[in-house]
Short mmCIF file of C-alpha atoms in Angstrom, two decimals:
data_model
loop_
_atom_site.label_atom_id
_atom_site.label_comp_id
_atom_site.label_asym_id
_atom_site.label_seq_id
_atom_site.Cartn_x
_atom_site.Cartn_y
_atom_site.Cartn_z
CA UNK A 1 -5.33 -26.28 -0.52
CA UNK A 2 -6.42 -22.78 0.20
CA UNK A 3 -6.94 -20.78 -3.33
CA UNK A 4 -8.41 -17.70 -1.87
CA UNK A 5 -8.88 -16.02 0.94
CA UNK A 6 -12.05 -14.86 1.42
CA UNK A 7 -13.75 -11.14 2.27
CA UNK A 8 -13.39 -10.50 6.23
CA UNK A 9 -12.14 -14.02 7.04
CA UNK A 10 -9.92 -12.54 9.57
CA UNK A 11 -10.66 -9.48 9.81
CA UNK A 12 -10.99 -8.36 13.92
CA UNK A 13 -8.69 -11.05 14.56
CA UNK A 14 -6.54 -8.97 17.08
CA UNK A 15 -4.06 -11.41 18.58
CA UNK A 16 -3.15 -12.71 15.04
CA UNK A 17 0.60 -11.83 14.38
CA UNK A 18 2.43 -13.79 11.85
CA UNK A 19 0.56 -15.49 8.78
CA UNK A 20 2.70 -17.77 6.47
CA UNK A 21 0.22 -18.34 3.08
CA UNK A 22 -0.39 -21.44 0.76
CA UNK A 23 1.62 -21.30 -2.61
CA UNK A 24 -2.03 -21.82 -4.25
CA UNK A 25 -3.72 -18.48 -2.79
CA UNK A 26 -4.05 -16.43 -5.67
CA UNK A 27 -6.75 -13.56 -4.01
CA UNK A 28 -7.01 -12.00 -0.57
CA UNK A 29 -10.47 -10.49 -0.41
CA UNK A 30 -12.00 -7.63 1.06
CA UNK A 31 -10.97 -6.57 4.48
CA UNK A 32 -9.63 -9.97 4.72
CA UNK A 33 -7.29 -9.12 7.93
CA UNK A 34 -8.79 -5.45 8.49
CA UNK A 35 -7.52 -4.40 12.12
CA UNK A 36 -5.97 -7.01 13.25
CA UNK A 37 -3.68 -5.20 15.87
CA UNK A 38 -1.06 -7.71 16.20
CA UNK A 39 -0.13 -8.49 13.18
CA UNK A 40 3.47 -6.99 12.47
CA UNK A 41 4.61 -8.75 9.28
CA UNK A 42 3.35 -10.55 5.85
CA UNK A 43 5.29 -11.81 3.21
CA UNK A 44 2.46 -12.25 0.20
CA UNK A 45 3.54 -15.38 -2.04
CA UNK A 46 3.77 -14.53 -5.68
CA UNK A 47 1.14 -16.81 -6.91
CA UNK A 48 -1.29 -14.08 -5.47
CA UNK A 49 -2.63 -11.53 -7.83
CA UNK A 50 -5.57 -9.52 -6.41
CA UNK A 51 -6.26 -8.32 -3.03
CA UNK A 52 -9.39 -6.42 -2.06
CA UNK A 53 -10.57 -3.42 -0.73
CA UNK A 54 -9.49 -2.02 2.99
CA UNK A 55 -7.76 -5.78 3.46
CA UNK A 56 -4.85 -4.21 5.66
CA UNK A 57 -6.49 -1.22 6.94
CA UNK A 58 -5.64 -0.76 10.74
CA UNK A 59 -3.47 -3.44 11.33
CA UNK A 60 -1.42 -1.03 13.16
CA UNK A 61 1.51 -3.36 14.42
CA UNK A 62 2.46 -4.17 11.29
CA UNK A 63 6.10 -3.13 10.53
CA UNK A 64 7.17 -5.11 7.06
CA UNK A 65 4.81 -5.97 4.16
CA UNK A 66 6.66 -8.22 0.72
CA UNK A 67 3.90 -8.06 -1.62
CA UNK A 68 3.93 -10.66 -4.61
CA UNK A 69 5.61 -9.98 -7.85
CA UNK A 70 2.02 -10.34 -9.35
CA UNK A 71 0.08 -7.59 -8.20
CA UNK A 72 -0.45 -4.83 -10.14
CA UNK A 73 -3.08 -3.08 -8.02
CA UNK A 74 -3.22 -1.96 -4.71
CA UNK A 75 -6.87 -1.32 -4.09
CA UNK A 76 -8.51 1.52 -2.07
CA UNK A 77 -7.33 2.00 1.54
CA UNK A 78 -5.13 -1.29 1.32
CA UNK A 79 -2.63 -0.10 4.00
CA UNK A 80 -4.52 2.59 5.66
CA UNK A 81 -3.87 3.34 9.28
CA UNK A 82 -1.27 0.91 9.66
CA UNK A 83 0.71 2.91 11.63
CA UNK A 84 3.91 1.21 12.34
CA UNK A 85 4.24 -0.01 8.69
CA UNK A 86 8.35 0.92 8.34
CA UNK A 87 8.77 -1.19 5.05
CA UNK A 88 7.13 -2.06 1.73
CA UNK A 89 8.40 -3.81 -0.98
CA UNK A 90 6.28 -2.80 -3.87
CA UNK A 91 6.26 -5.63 -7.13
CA UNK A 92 7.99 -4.59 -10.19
CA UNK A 93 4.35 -5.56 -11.88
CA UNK A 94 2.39 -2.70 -10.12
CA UNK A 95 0.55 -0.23 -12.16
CA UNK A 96 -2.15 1.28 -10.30
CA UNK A 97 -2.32 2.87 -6.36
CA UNK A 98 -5.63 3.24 -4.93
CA UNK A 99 -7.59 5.99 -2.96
CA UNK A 100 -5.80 6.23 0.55
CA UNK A 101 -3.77 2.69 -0.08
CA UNK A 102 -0.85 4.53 2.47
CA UNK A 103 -2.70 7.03 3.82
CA UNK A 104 -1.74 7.37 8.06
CA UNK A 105 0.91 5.01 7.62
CA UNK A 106 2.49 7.73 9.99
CA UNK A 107 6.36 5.56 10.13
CA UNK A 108 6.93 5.02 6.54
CA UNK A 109 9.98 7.08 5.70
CA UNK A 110 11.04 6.02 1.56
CA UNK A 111 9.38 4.41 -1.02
CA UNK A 112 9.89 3.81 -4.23
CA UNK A 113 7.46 3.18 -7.17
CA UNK A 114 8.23 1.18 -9.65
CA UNK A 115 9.18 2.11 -13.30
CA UNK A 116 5.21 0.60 -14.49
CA UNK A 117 3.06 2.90 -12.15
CA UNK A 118 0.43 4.79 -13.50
CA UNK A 119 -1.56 6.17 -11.98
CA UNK A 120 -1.31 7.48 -7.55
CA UNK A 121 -5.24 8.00 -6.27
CA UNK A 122 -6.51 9.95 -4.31
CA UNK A 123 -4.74 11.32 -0.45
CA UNK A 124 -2.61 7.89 -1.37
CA UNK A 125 0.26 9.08 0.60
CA UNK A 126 -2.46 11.53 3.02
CA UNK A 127 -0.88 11.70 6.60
CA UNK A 128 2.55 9.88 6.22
CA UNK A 129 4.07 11.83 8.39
CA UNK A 130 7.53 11.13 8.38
CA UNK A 131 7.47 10.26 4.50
CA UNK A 132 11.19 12.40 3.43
CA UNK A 133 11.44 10.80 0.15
CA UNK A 134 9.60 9.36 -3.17
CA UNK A 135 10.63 8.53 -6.34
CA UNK A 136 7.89 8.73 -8.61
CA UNK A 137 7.82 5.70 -11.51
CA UNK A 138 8.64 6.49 -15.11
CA UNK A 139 5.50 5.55 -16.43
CA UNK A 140 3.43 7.71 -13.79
CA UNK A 141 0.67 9.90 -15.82
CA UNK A 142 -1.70 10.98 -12.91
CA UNK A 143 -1.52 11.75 -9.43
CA UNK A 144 -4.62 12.18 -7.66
CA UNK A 145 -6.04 15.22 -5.27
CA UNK A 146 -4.65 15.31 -2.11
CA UNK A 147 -1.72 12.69 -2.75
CA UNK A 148 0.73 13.88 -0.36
CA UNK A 149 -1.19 15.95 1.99
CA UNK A 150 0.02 16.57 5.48
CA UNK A 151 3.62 14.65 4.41
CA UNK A 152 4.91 17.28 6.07
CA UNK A 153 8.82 15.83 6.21
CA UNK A 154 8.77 15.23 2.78
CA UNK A 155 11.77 16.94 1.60
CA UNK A 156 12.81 14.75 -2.28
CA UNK A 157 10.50 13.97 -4.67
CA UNK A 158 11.89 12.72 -7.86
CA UNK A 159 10.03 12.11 -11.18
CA UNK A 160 11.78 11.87 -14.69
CA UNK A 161 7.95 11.83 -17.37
CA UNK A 162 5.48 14.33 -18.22
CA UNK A 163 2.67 14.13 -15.96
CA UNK A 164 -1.17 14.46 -17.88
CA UNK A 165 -3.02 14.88 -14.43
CA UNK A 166 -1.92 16.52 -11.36
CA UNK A 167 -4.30 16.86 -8.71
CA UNK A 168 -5.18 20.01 -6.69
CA UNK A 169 -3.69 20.31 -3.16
CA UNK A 170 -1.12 17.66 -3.27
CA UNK A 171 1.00 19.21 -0.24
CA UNK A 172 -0.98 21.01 2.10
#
């Protein structure tokens, strides 16, 4: 049984289009399936709880990402450049969005954090173009520098807390 998979293992692999994952996975590495271009959806089983660093970045077919119910981190650059990513279900567990983890994920349209989000990093959101709407969690204390640059449809942005960091620049 596969329990992990590990940094870069498919990473490159551009013909790669569906992936169907063991039960027993519980990590996806580092740039585990960076730019593979033909991958266009992943459903992430829920016995998964980590993923690394940059491990969807430029998989640019993909349209539909279910992430497990156990993450509660999505790392630095996770979904970068994956340009025709449409959908995301986000797990009521998450707490924490990295550095760039949407940034130039130029079709995503709504998305909505869940109530145990802390913290948004830095240019998380940088580039979605056609972004119109986010509803920030209730637990959300920080959003980073930069966080919805160049969203430039955004027209609803929702929060119902008292923020104790707001980052310069967030809409230019």
């Amino acid at each position: 049984k596969v329990s992990e998979i590990r940094n870069s293992t498919f990473s490159n692999c551009r013909k790669l289009r569906k992936i169907k994952m063991s039960k027993s996975c519980t990590r996806i590495g580092d740039e585990a399936f960076l730019n593979c271009m033909d991958l266009s959806e992943i459903s992430i089983p829920d016995s998964v709880t980590s993923l690394g660093i940059n491990c969807f970045k430029d998989c640019v077919s993909l349209k539909t990402v279910k992430l497990s119910e156990n993450i509660k981190s999505l790392p630095d650059n996770t979904f970068e450049n994956c340009t025709s990513l449409e959908t995301v279900v986000l797990p009521k567990s998450l707490e924490h969005m990295g550095t760039e983890c949407f940034s130039g994920c130029v079709n995503l349209k709504n998305i909505i954090l869940p109530d145990k989000v802390r913290s948004i990093g830095e240019k998380a959101f940088h580039r979605c173009e056609n972004l119109t709407n986010i509803k920030l969690s209730k637990e959300l204390t920080y959003i980073g520098n930069y966080a919805f640059s160049n969203c430039n449809k955004l027209t609803s942005l929702q929060f119902e807390n008292d923020l104790s960091y707001v980052g310069a620049a967030l809409f230019p």
